[in-house]
Amino acid sequence: MMDGKALAARIREEVAAEVAGLSPIGLATVLVGDDPASDVYIRLKHKASTEVGIVSRDVRLPAATTEAELVERVRELNAAGSIDGILVQLPLPDGIDEARITAAIDPMKDVDGLHPFNAGQLLLGRPTYVGATPVAVLALLDAYAVELAGASAVVIGRSDIVGKPAALLLLQRHATVTICHSRTRDLAAEVARADVVVAAVGAPGLVQADWVKAGATVIDVGITRTEAGLVGDVAPNVEQRAGLLTPVPGGVGPMTIAMLLRNAVKAARYRAGTLAFPAS
Ligand code: NAD
């Protein structure tokens, strides 16, 4: 089992030491509406930020907020001198075009890497900001020294926030990458070829033990709330087949929070000019 919790704790300590040597770092989150899962994520992000000395601003807007009002709030945060990084929690309520909102964020403050400029930089192999979850996937693979160059990697899920950027990061590390999704014909056969499997769907127990190549590394990004607690996309008996596997909870989740903190430090460096942000 890959211990995301322990690794995340180490990274948070590193971030805290770095933050102590910098001017105050401001991270703003924007939550529209009262989705309970989003509320939990936002709370975790603020708690973790505060613990490492990052100053977080929790912007909460009613579910009835219009797209134009939200764009206006984002622009205020773009202009705010005390704010280095901005994260708009997704999903947004119906009627708000997420693409319009992410495109309104100043690319230099876009810690989730969703602005077309930052997403494009990743596509071109010159990453600036990459979202915390895909970076967490790579950090876990690196921490356990999983060989990626030449390896066959299967990413299940093609969202802009997890699947696509995770696949691009793996490609950048010279893996042979297959992206699977809801229309994939034979998911079992695709998974069976993989040395590395990244499951980011939100379908409890989707990945079965008999699909997985013996000794493969399996990263379970999925989180579904059930009466029995949080469960991932990977069936429990995969533990017997996989060489390495991330638990849910305690795998990608805590690492995602740690990587968001790292992205906030990056934001402060970009704004201070100690790290060059490419011209957009
Ligand atoms: P999403 O709903 O945007 O995307 C899901 C993807 O899964 C889609 O691309 C879809 O094509 C694919 N899919 C759906 N059913 C499938 C099937 N039967 N077979 C193959 N592919 C299928 O979700 P998302 O935002 O990418 O999140 C994915 C999961 O990861 C969710 O469970 C989410 O809660 C979790 N998540 C966890 C973290 C974390 O920190 N651990 C962060 C973000 C998301």
Coordinates of C-alpha atoms and ligand atoms in Angstrom, one line a residue:
M1 CA 0.0 0.0 0.0
M2 CA 1.3 3.4 -0.9
D3 CA 1.1 5.7 2.1
G4 CA -0.2 9.0 0.7
K5 CA -0.9 10.3 4.2
A6 CA 2.7 9.9 5.5
L7 CA 4.1 11.4 2.2
A8 CA 1.7 14.3 2.4
A9 CA 2.7 15.0 6.0
R10 CA 6.4 15.2 4.9
I11 CA 5.6 17.5 2.0
R12 CA 3.5 19.8 4.3
E13 CA 6.5 20.1 6.6
E14 CA 8.7 21.1 3.7
V15 CA 6.1 23.6 2.5
A16 CA 5.8 25.1 6.0
A17 CA 9.6 25.6 6.1
E18 CA 9.5 27.3 2.7
V19 CA 6.6 29.5 3.6
A20 CA 8.4 30.7 6.7
G21 CA 11.1 32.2 4.5
L22 CA 8.7 34.1 2.2
S23 CA 6.4 37.1 2.4
P24 CA 2.9 36.1 3.4
I25 CA 1.2 34.0 0.7
G26 CA -2.4 34.5 -0.1
L27 CA -4.6 31.7 -1.4
A28 CA -8.3 32.5 -2.2
T29 CA -10.9 29.8 -2.7
V30 CA -14.3 30.5 -4.2
L31 CA -17.2 28.3 -3.5
V32 CA -20.6 28.9 -5.1
G33 CA -23.6 27.2 -3.5
D34 CA -23.7 24.7 -0.7
D35 CA -22.7 21.4 -2.1
P36 CA -21.7 19.4 1.0
A37 CA -18.8 17.5 -0.7
S38 CA -17.3 20.8 -2.0
D39 CA -17.7 22.3 1.5
V40 CA -15.7 19.5 3.0
Y41 CA -12.9 19.9 0.4
I42 CA -12.8 23.7 0.9
R43 CA -12.5 23.2 4.7
L44 CA -9.7 20.7 4.3
K45 CA -7.8 23.1 2.0
H46 CA -8.1 26.0 4.4
K47 CA -7.1 24.0 7.4
A48 CA -4.0 22.7 5.6
S49 CA -3.2 26.2 4.3
T50 CA -3.4 27.7 7.8
E51 CA -1.3 25.0 9.3
V52 CA 1.6 25.7 6.9
G53 CA 1.3 29.5 7.3
I54 CA -0.5 30.3 4.1
V55 CA -3.1 33.0 4.5
S56 CA -6.3 31.7 2.9
R57 CA -9.4 33.7 2.0
D58 CA -12.7 31.7 1.9
V59 CA -15.0 33.4 -0.6
R60 CA -18.5 31.9 -0.4
L61 CA -21.3 32.9 -2.8
P62 CA -24.9 32.0 -2.9
A63 CA -26.1 29.3 -5.3
A64 CA -28.1 31.9 -7.2
T65 CA -24.9 33.8 -8.1
T66 CA -24.9 34.6 -11.9
E67 CA -22.0 33.9 -14.2
A68 CA -21.4 37.7 -14.6
E69 CA -21.3 38.2 -10.8
L70 CA -18.8 35.3 -10.4
V71 CA -16.6 36.7 -13.2
E72 CA -16.6 40.0 -11.4
R73 CA -15.5 38.3 -8.1
V74 CA -12.8 36.5 -9.9
R75 CA -11.6 39.8 -11.5
E76 CA -11.5 41.4 -8.0
L77 CA -9.2 38.5 -6.8
N78 CA -7.1 38.8 -9.9
A79 CA -6.5 42.5 -9.0
A80 CA -6.0 41.9 -5.2
G81 CA -2.4 42.4 -4.2
S82 CA -2.6 40.1 -1.2
I83 CA -3.8 37.2 -3.3
D84 CA -1.2 35.0 -5.0
G85 CA -3.4 32.0 -6.0
I86 CA -7.1 31.6 -6.9
L87 CA -9.0 28.3 -6.9
V88 CA -12.7 28.2 -8.0
Q89 CA -14.2 25.0 -6.6
L90 CA -15.9 22.9 -9.2
P91 CA -18.5 21.8 -10.0
L92 CA -20.3 25.2 -10.4
P93 CA -24.1 25.4 -10.2
D94 CA -26.1 24.8 -13.4
G95 CA -26.3 27.9 -15.5
I96 CA -22.7 28.9 -15.0
D97 CA -20.3 28.0 -17.7
E98 CA -17.2 26.6 -16.0
A99 CA -15.0 27.3 -19.0
R100 CA -15.9 31.0 -18.9
I101 CA -15.0 31.2 -15.2
T102 CA -11.7 29.4 -15.4
A103 CA -10.7 31.6 -18.4
A104 CA -11.4 34.7 -16.3
I105 CA -8.7 33.7 -13.7
D106 CA -5.4 35.5 -14.1
P107 CA -3.2 32.7 -15.6
M108 CA -0.4 33.6 -13.1
K109 CA -2.8 33.0 -10.2
D110 CA -4.5 29.9 -11.6
V111 CA -3.3 27.2 -9.1
D112 CA -5.6 24.6 -10.5
G113 CA -4.1 24.9 -14.0
L114 CA -7.5 25.1 -15.7
H115 CA -7.0 28.4 -17.6
P116 CA -6.5 27.5 -21.3
F117 CA -3.0 29.1 -21.1
N118 CA -1.8 26.7 -18.3
A119 CA -3.6 23.7 -19.8
G120 CA -1.9 24.5 -23.1
Q121 CA 1.5 24.8 -21.5
L122 CA 1.0 21.3 -20.2
L123 CA -0.1 20.0 -23.6
L124 CA 3.1 21.5 -25.1
G125 CA 5.3 19.9 -22.5
R126 CA 6.2 23.1 -20.7
P127 CA 4.0 22.9 -17.6
T128 CA 3.4 26.0 -15.5
Y129 CA 0.5 25.2 -13.1
V130 CA -0.8 21.6 -13.2
G131 CA -3.8 20.7 -11.0
A132 CA -3.0 19.3 -7.5
T133 CA -4.6 15.9 -8.1
P134 CA -2.7 14.9 -11.3
V135 CA 0.5 16.2 -9.7
A136 CA -0.3 14.1 -6.6
V137 CA -0.5 11.0 -8.8
L138 CA 2.9 11.7 -10.3
A139 CA 4.4 12.5 -6.9
L140 CA 3.2 9.2 -5.5
L141 CA 4.6 7.3 -8.4
D142 CA 8.0 9.1 -8.0
A143 CA 8.0 8.6 -4.2
Y144 CA 7.8 4.8 -4.8
A145 CA 10.3 4.9 -7.7
V146 CA 7.8 3.5 -10.2
E147 CA 9.5 3.2 -13.6
L148 CA 7.5 5.3 -16.1
A149 CA 9.8 5.6 -19.2
G150 CA 8.6 3.1 -21.7
A151 CA 5.9 1.7 -19.3
S152 CA 2.4 1.1 -20.4
A153 CA 0.1 3.5 -18.5
V154 CA -3.7 3.4 -18.6
V155 CA -5.6 6.4 -17.3
I156 CA -9.3 5.8 -16.8
G157 CA -11.2 9.1 -16.9
R158 CA -10.7 12.0 -19.2
S159 CA -11.8 15.0 -17.2
D160 CA -9.9 18.3 -17.5
I161 CA -9.1 18.4 -13.8
V162 CA -7.8 14.8 -13.4
G163 CA -7.7 12.4 -16.3
K164 CA -6.3 14.5 -19.1
P165 CA -3.6 16.3 -17.1
A166 CA -2.6 13.0 -15.4
A167 CA -2.2 11.4 -18.9
L168 CA -0.2 14.3 -20.2
L169 CA 2.2 14.2 -17.2
L170 CA 2.7 10.5 -17.7
L171 CA 3.3 11.1 -21.4
Q172 CA 5.9 13.8 -20.5
R173 CA 7.6 11.1 -18.4
H174 CA 7.8 8.9 -21.5
A175 CA 5.1 6.4 -20.6
T176 CA 3.0 4.9 -23.4
V177 CA -0.3 6.3 -22.4
T178 CA -3.9 5.1 -23.1
I179 CA -6.8 7.2 -22.0
C180 CA -10.0 5.3 -21.3
H181 CA -13.4 6.7 -20.6
S182 CA -17.1 5.8 -20.5
R183 CA -17.2 4.9 -24.2
T184 CA -14.1 2.6 -24.1
R185 CA -15.2 -0.8 -25.6
D186 CA -13.1 -3.2 -23.5
L187 CA -11.8 -1.5 -20.4
A188 CA -10.7 -4.9 -18.9
A189 CA -8.5 -5.6 -21.9
E190 CA -6.9 -2.1 -21.7
V191 CA -6.2 -2.3 -18.0
A192 CA -4.7 -5.8 -18.4
R193 CA -1.9 -4.4 -20.6
A194 CA -1.0 -1.7 -18.1
D195 CA 2.1 -1.4 -15.9
V196 CA 0.5 1.6 -14.3
V197 CA -3.2 2.2 -13.9
V198 CA -4.7 5.5 -12.8
A199 CA -8.4 5.3 -12.1
A200 CA -10.2 8.6 -11.9
V201 CA -13.9 7.9 -12.5
G202 CA -16.0 7.9 -9.4
A203 CA -17.4 4.4 -9.8
P204 CA -16.9 2.3 -6.7
G205 CA -15.0 -0.9 -7.3
L206 CA -14.9 -0.5 -11.1
V207 CA -11.4 -1.9 -11.5
Q208 CA -11.5 -5.6 -10.9
A209 CA -8.6 -7.8 -9.6
D210 CA -8.7 -10.1 -12.6
W211 CA -8.2 -7.1 -15.0
V212 CA -5.0 -6.0 -13.3
K213 CA -1.6 -7.3 -14.5
A214 CA 0.2 -9.0 -11.6
G215 CA 2.6 -6.5 -10.0
A216 CA 1.2 -3.4 -11.7
T217 CA 1.0 -0.1 -9.9
V218 CA -2.6 1.1 -9.3
I219 CA -3.4 4.7 -8.3
D220 CA -7.0 5.1 -7.2
V221 CA -8.1 8.7 -7.5
G222 CA -11.8 7.9 -7.2
I223 CA -13.8 9.1 -4.2
T224 CA -17.4 8.0 -3.7
R225 CA -19.2 8.6 -0.4
T226 CA -21.1 5.5 0.8
E227 CA -22.7 4.5 4.0
A228 CA -19.5 2.5 4.7
G229 CA -17.3 5.6 4.2
L230 CA -15.2 6.8 1.3
V231 CA -14.5 4.2 -1.4
G232 CA -12.4 4.4 -4.5
D233 CA -12.7 3.1 -8.1
V234 CA -10.6 0.0 -7.4
A235 CA -12.1 -3.2 -6.0
P236 CA -10.5 -4.2 -2.6
N237 CA -9.2 -7.5 -3.9
V238 CA -6.9 -5.7 -6.4
E239 CA -4.6 -5.4 -3.4
Q240 CA -3.7 -9.1 -4.0
R241 CA -2.8 -8.5 -7.7
A242 CA -1.1 -5.1 -7.7
G243 CA 2.5 -4.5 -6.8
L244 CA 1.7 -1.1 -5.4
L245 CA -1.8 0.4 -4.7
T246 CA -3.0 3.6 -3.1
P247 CA -5.7 3.3 -0.4
V248 CA -8.9 5.3 -0.3
P249 CA -8.9 7.2 2.0
G250 CA -5.2 7.9 2.7
G251 CA -3.7 7.9 -0.8
V252 CA -4.3 10.5 -3.5
G253 CA -6.6 12.6 -1.3
P254 CA -4.1 13.9 1.3
M255 CA -1.4 14.2 -1.5
T256 CA -3.8 16.5 -3.4
I257 CA -4.0 18.9 -0.5
A258 CA -0.3 18.9 -0.1
M259 CA 0.2 19.6 -3.8
L260 CA -2.2 22.5 -3.7
L261 CA 0.0 24.0 -1.0
R262 CA 3.0 23.6 -3.2
N263 CA 1.1 25.3 -6.1
A264 CA 0.3 28.2 -3.7
V265 CA 4.1 28.6 -3.0
K266 CA 4.7 28.5 -6.7
A267 CA 2.1 31.2 -7.2
A268 CA 3.9 33.4 -4.7
R269 CA 7.2 32.8 -6.5
Y270 CA 5.7 33.6 -9.9
R271 CA 4.2 36.9 -8.6
A272 CA 7.4 37.8 -6.8
G273 CA 9.3 37.1 -10.0
T274 CA 11.7 34.7 -8.4
L275 CA 10.2 32.1 -10.8
A276 CA 9.6 33.2 -14.4
F277 CA 6.1 32.9 -15.6
P278 CA 6.0 32.6 -19.4
A279 CA 4.4 35.4 -21.3
S280 CA 0.8 34.5 -22.1
Ligands
NAD1 P1 -15.6 13.4 -13.9 O1 -17.0 12.9 -13.6 O2 -15.4 14.8 -14.5 O3 -15.0 12.4 -14.9 C1 -15.2 11.0 -14.8 C2 -14.5 10.3 -16.0 O4 -14.8 8.9 -15.9 C3 -15.1 10.8 -17.4 O5 -14.1 11.1 -18.2 C4 -15.9 9.5 -17.9 O6 -15.7 9.3 -19.3 C5 -15.2 8.4 -17.2 N1 -16.1 7.3 -16.9 C6 -17.3 7.3 -16.4 N2 -17.8 6.0 -16.3 C7 -16.8 5.2 -16.8 C8 -16.7 3.8 -17.0 N3 -17.7 3.0 -16.6 N4 -15.6 3.3 -17.5 C9 -14.6 4.1 -17.8 N5 -14.6 5.4 -17.7 C10 -15.7 6.0 -17.2 O7 -14.8 13.2 -12.6 P2 -13.4 13.8 -12.1 O8 -13.6 15.2 -11.6 O9 -12.3 13.5 -13.1 O10 -13.2 12.9 -10.8 C11 -13.0 11.5 -10.9 C12 -13.0 10.8 -9.6 O11 -11.9 11.3 -8.8 C13 -14.2 11.2 -8.7 O12 -14.6 10.1 -7.9 C14 -13.7 12.3 -7.8 O13 -14.4 12.4 -6.6 C15 -12.3 11.9 -7.6 N6 -11.4 13.0 -7.3 C16 -10.6 12.8 -6.3 C17 -9.6 13.7 -6.0 C18 -8.7 13.5 -4.8 O14 -8.1 14.4 -4.3 N7 -8.5 12.2 -4.5 C19 -9.6 14.9 -6.7 C20 -10.5 15.1 -7.7 C21 -11.4 14.1 -8.1

